[in-house]
Amino acid sequence: MLLSATTASAEGNHSTAVEQYKAALEILIQLLQGETAVVRQTELSNYISYYMDMAERAKQMATGQE
């Protein structure tokens, strides 16, 4: 899903990218909530933050704010 989102964004399909990022991030957040190992929690948190930033950028591009 994340690969599809980044590809869609790179191709200028920002609205599609936002929807794909949203679906992928919902899954990652569920994984984070179920994770008990601190190291994996940190890695997942960093991963989620990175892709949330990417989703926000795609959202801005989709609405013409950038």
CSV table of N, CA, C and O in Angstrom, one decimal:
chain,number,residue,atom,x,y,z
A,1,MET,N,0.8,-1.2,0.0
A,1,MET,CA,0.0,0.0,0.0
A,1,MET,C,0.9,1.3,0.0
A,1,MET,O,0.5,2.2,-0.7
A,2,LEU,N,1.9,1.2,0.8
A,2,LEU,CA,2.8,2.4,0.9
A,2,LEU,C,3.5,2.6,-0.5
A,2,LEU,O,3.7,3.8,-0.9
A,3,LEU,N,3.9,1.6,-1.1
A,3,LEU,CA,4.6,1.7,-2.4
A,3,LEU,C,3.6,2.3,-3.4
A,3,LEU,O,4.0,3.1,-4.2
A,4,SER,N,2.4,1.8,-3.4
A,4,SER,CA,1.3,2.3,-4.3
A,4,SER,C,1.1,3.8,-4.0
A,4,SER,O,0.9,4.6,-4.9
A,5,ALA,N,1.1,4.2,-2.8
A,5,ALA,CA,0.9,5.6,-2.4
A,5,ALA,C,2.0,6.5,-2.9
A,5,ALA,O,1.8,7.5,-3.4
A,6,THR,N,3.2,6.0,-2.6
A,6,THR,CA,4.4,6.8,-3.1
A,6,THR,C,4.4,6.9,-4.6
A,6,THR,O,4.7,8.0,-5.2
A,7,THR,N,4.1,5.9,-5.3
A,7,THR,CA,4.0,5.9,-6.7
A,7,THR,C,2.9,6.8,-7.2
A,7,THR,O,3.2,7.6,-8.2
A,8,ALA,N,1.8,6.7,-6.6
A,8,ALA,CA,0.7,7.6,-7.0
A,8,ALA,C,1.0,9.1,-6.8
A,8,ALA,O,0.8,9.9,-7.7
A,9,SER,N,1.7,9.4,-5.7
A,9,SER,CA,2.1,10.7,-5.5
A,9,SER,C,3.1,11.2,-6.5
A,9,SER,O,3.0,12.3,-7.0
A,10,ALA,N,4.1,10.3,-6.8
A,10,ALA,CA,5.1,10.7,-7.8
A,10,ALA,C,4.5,10.9,-9.2
A,10,ALA,O,5.1,11.7,-9.9
A,11,GLU,N,3.5,10.2,-9.5
A,11,GLU,CA,2.8,10.4,-10.7
A,11,GLU,C,1.8,11.5,-10.8
A,11,GLU,O,1.1,11.8,-11.8
A,12,GLY,N,1.7,12.2,-9.6
A,12,GLY,CA,0.7,13.4,-9.6
A,12,GLY,C,-0.7,13.0,-9.2
A,12,GLY,O,-1.5,13.9,-9.2
A,13,ASN,N,-0.9,11.8,-8.8
A,13,ASN,CA,-2.3,11.3,-8.4
A,13,ASN,C,-2.3,11.5,-6.9
A,13,ASN,O,-2.4,10.5,-6.1
A,14,HIS,N,-2.3,12.7,-6.4
A,14,HIS,CA,-2.2,13.0,-5.0
A,14,HIS,C,-3.4,12.6,-4.2
A,14,HIS,O,-3.3,12.1,-3.0
A,15,SER,N,-4.6,12.7,-4.7
A,15,SER,CA,-5.8,12.3,-4.0
A,15,SER,C,-5.8,10.8,-3.8
A,15,SER,O,-6.1,10.3,-2.7
A,16,THR,N,-5.4,10.0,-4.8
A,16,THR,CA,-5.3,8.6,-4.6
A,16,THR,C,-4.2,8.2,-3.6
A,16,THR,O,-4.4,7.4,-2.8
A,17,ALA,N,-3.1,9.0,-3.7
A,17,ALA,CA,-2.0,8.7,-2.7
A,17,ALA,C,-2.5,8.9,-1.3
A,17,ALA,O,-2.2,8.1,-0.4
A,18,VAL,N,-3.3,10.0,-1.0
A,18,VAL,CA,-3.8,10.3,0.3
A,18,VAL,C,-4.6,9.1,0.8
A,18,VAL,O,-4.4,8.7,2.0
A,19,GLU,N,-5.5,8.6,0.0
A,19,GLU,CA,-6.3,7.5,0.4
A,19,GLU,C,-5.5,6.2,0.7
A,19,GLU,O,-5.8,5.5,1.7
A,20,GLN,N,-4.5,6.0,-0.1
A,20,GLN,CA,-3.7,4.8,0.1
A,20,GLN,C,-2.8,5.0,1.4
A,20,GLN,O,-2.6,4.0,2.1
A,21,TYR,N,-2.3,6.2,1.6
A,21,TYR,CA,-1.5,6.4,2.8
A,21,TYR,C,-2.4,6.2,4.0
A,21,TYR,O,-2.0,5.6,5.0
A,22,LYS,N,-3.6,6.7,3.9
A,22,LYS,CA,-4.6,6.6,5.1
A,22,LYS,C,-4.8,5.1,5.4
A,22,LYS,O,-4.7,4.7,6.6
A,23,ALA,N,-5.1,4.3,4.4
A,23,ALA,CA,-5.3,2.9,4.7
A,23,ALA,C,-4.1,2.2,5.3
A,23,ALA,O,-4.2,1.4,6.2
A,24,ALA,N,-2.9,2.5,4.7
A,24,ALA,CA,-1.7,1.9,5.2
A,24,ALA,C,-1.4,2.3,6.6
A,24,ALA,O,-1.0,1.5,7.5
A,25,LEU,N,-1.5,3.6,6.9
A,25,LEU,CA,-1.2,4.1,8.2
A,25,LEU,C,-2.2,3.6,9.3
A,25,LEU,O,-1.8,3.3,10.4
A,26,GLU,N,-3.4,3.3,8.9
A,26,GLU,CA,-4.4,2.7,9.9
A,26,GLU,C,-3.9,1.3,10.3
A,26,GLU,O,-3.9,1.0,11.5
A,27,ILE,N,-3.3,0.6,9.4
A,27,ILE,CA,-2.8,-0.7,9.7
A,27,ILE,C,-1.5,-0.6,10.5
A,27,ILE,O,-1.4,-1.3,11.5
A,28,LEU,N,-0.7,0.3,10.2
A,28,LEU,CA,0.6,0.5,10.9
A,28,LEU,C,0.3,0.9,12.4
A,28,LEU,O,1.0,0.5,13.3
A,29,ILE,N,-0.7,1.8,12.6
A,29,ILE,CA,-1.1,2.2,13.9
A,29,ILE,C,-1.6,1.0,14.7
A,29,ILE,O,-1.3,0.9,15.9
A,30,GLN,N,-2.4,0.2,14.1
A,30,GLN,CA,-2.9,-1.0,14.8
A,30,GLN,C,-1.7,-1.9,15.2
A,30,GLN,O,-1.7,-2.5,16.3
A,31,LEU,N,-0.8,-2.1,14.3
A,31,LEU,CA,0.4,-2.9,14.6
A,31,LEU,C,1.2,-2.3,15.8
A,31,LEU,O,1.7,-3.0,16.7
A,32,LEU,N,1.3,-1.0,15.8
A,32,LEU,CA,2.0,-0.3,16.9
A,32,LEU,C,1.3,-0.5,18.2
A,32,LEU,O,2.0,-0.8,19.2
A,33,GLN,N,0.0,-0.4,18.2
A,33,GLN,CA,-0.8,-0.6,19.4
A,33,GLN,C,-0.6,-2.0,20.0
A,33,GLN,O,-0.7,-2.2,21.2
A,34,GLY,N,-0.4,-3.0,19.2
A,34,GLY,CA,-0.2,-4.4,19.6
A,34,GLY,C,1.2,-4.8,19.9
A,34,GLY,O,1.4,-5.8,20.5
A,35,GLU,N,2.1,-3.9,19.6
A,35,GLU,CA,3.6,-4.2,19.8
A,35,GLU,C,4.0,-4.0,21.2
A,35,GLU,O,3.6,-3.1,21.8
A,36,THR,N,4.7,-5.0,21.7
A,36,THR,CA,5.2,-4.9,23.1
A,36,THR,C,6.7,-4.6,23.2
A,36,THR,O,7.1,-4.1,24.3
A,37,ALA,N,7.4,-4.9,22.2
A,37,ALA,CA,8.9,-4.6,22.3
A,37,ALA,C,9.2,-3.2,22.0
A,37,ALA,O,8.7,-2.6,21.0
A,38,VAL,N,9.9,-2.5,23.0
A,38,VAL,CA,10.2,-1.1,22.9
A,38,VAL,C,10.9,-0.7,21.6
A,38,VAL,O,10.6,0.3,21.0
A,39,VAL,N,11.9,-1.5,21.2
A,39,VAL,CA,12.6,-1.2,20.0
A,39,VAL,C,11.7,-1.2,18.8
A,39,VAL,O,11.8,-0.3,17.9
A,40,ARG,N,10.9,-2.2,18.7
A,40,ARG,CA,9.9,-2.3,17.5
A,40,ARG,C,8.9,-1.2,17.6
A,40,ARG,O,8.5,-0.6,16.6
A,41,GLN,N,8.5,-0.8,18.8
A,41,GLN,CA,7.6,0.4,18.9
A,41,GLN,C,8.2,1.6,18.4
A,41,GLN,O,7.6,2.4,17.7
A,42,THR,N,9.5,1.8,18.7
A,42,THR,CA,10.2,3.0,18.3
A,42,THR,C,10.4,3.0,16.8
A,42,THR,O,10.1,4.0,16.1
A,43,GLU,N,10.7,1.8,16.2
A,43,GLU,CA,10.9,1.7,14.8
A,43,GLU,C,9.5,2.0,14.1
A,43,GLU,O,9.5,2.7,13.1
A,44,LEU,N,8.5,1.4,14.6
A,44,LEU,CA,7.2,1.6,14.0
A,44,LEU,C,6.7,3.1,14.1
A,44,LEU,O,6.2,3.6,13.1
A,45,SER,N,7.0,3.7,15.2
A,45,SER,CA,6.7,5.1,15.4
A,45,SER,C,7.4,6.0,14.4
A,45,SER,O,6.8,6.9,13.8
A,46,ASN,N,8.7,5.7,14.2
A,46,ASN,CA,9.4,6.5,13.2
A,46,ASN,C,8.9,6.3,11.8
A,46,ASN,O,8.8,7.2,11.0
A,47,TYR,N,8.6,5.1,11.5
A,47,TYR,CA,8.0,4.7,10.2
A,47,TYR,C,6.7,5.4,10.0
A,47,TYR,O,6.4,6.0,8.9
A,48,ILE,N,5.8,5.4,11.0
A,48,ILE,CA,4.5,6.0,10.9
A,48,ILE,C,4.7,7.6,10.7
A,48,ILE,O,4.0,8.2,9.9
A,49,SER,N,5.6,8.1,11.5
A,49,SER,CA,5.8,9.6,11.4
A,49,SER,C,6.3,10.0,10.0
A,49,SER,O,5.8,11.0,9.4
A,50,TYR,N,7.2,9.2,9.4
A,50,TYR,CA,7.7,9.5,8.1
A,50,TYR,C,6.5,9.5,7.1
A,50,TYR,O,6.4,10.4,6.3
A,51,TYR,N,5.7,8.4,7.1
A,51,TYR,CA,4.7,8.3,6.1
A,51,TYR,C,3.5,9.2,6.4
A,51,TYR,O,2.8,9.6,5.5
A,52,MET,N,3.3,9.7,7.6
A,52,MET,CA,2.3,10.7,7.9
A,52,MET,C,2.7,12.0,7.3
A,52,MET,O,1.9,12.7,6.7
A,53,ASP,N,4.0,12.3,7.4
A,53,ASP,CA,4.5,13.5,6.7
A,53,ASP,C,4.3,13.4,5.2
A,53,ASP,O,4.0,14.4,4.5
A,54,MET,N,4.6,12.2,4.6
A,54,MET,CA,4.4,12.0,3.2
A,54,MET,C,2.9,12.2,2.8
A,54,MET,O,2.6,12.8,1.8
A,55,ALA,N,2.0,11.7,3.6
A,55,ALA,CA,0.6,11.8,3.4
A,55,ALA,C,0.2,13.2,3.5
A,55,ALA,O,-0.7,13.7,2.7
A,56,GLU,N,0.7,14.0,4.4
A,56,GLU,CA,0.4,15.4,4.6
A,56,GLU,C,0.8,16.2,3.4
A,56,GLU,O,0.1,17.0,2.8
A,57,ARG,N,2.0,15.9,2.9
A,57,ARG,CA,2.5,16.5,1.7
A,57,ARG,C,1.6,16.2,0.5
A,57,ARG,O,1.3,17.1,-0.3
A,58,ALA,N,1.2,15.0,0.3
A,58,ALA,CA,0.3,14.6,-0.8
A,58,ALA,C,-1.0,15.3,-0.6
A,58,ALA,O,-1.6,15.8,-1.6
A,59,LYS,N,-1.5,15.4,0.6
A,59,LYS,CA,-2.8,16.1,0.8
A,59,LYS,C,-2.7,17.6,0.4
A,59,LYS,O,-3.6,18.1,-0.2
A,60,GLN,N,-1.6,18.2,0.8
A,60,GLN,CA,-1.4,19.6,0.4
A,60,GLN,C,-1.3,19.7,-1.1
A,60,GLN,O,-1.8,20.7,-1.7
A,61,MET,N,-0.6,18.8,-1.8
A,61,MET,CA,-0.5,18.9,-3.2
A,61,MET,C,-1.9,18.7,-3.9
A,61,MET,O,-2.2,19.3,-4.9
A,62,ALA,N,-2.7,17.8,-3.3
A,62,ALA,CA,-4.0,17.5,-3.8
A,62,ALA,C,-4.9,18.7,-3.7
A,62,ALA,O,-5.8,18.9,-4.6
A,63,THR,N,-4.7,19.5,-2.7
A,63,THR,CA,-5.6,20.7,-2.5
A,63,THR,C,-5.0,21.9,-3.1
A,63,THR,O,-5.5,23.0,-2.9
A,64,GLY,N,-3.8,21.8,-3.7
A,64,GLY,CA,-3.1,22.9,-4.3
A,64,GLY,C,-2.5,23.9,-3.4
A,64,GLY,O,-2.4,25.1,-3.7
A,65,GLN,N,-2.2,23.5,-2.2
A,65,GLN,CA,-1.6,24.4,-1.2
A,65,GLN,C,-0.1,24.6,-1.3
A,65,GLN,O,0.5,25.4,-0.6
A,66,GLU,N,0.6,23.8,-2.1
A,66,GLU,CA,2.0,23.9,-2.2
A,66,GLU,C,2.4,24.5,-3.5
A,66,GLU,O,1.8,24.4,-4.5
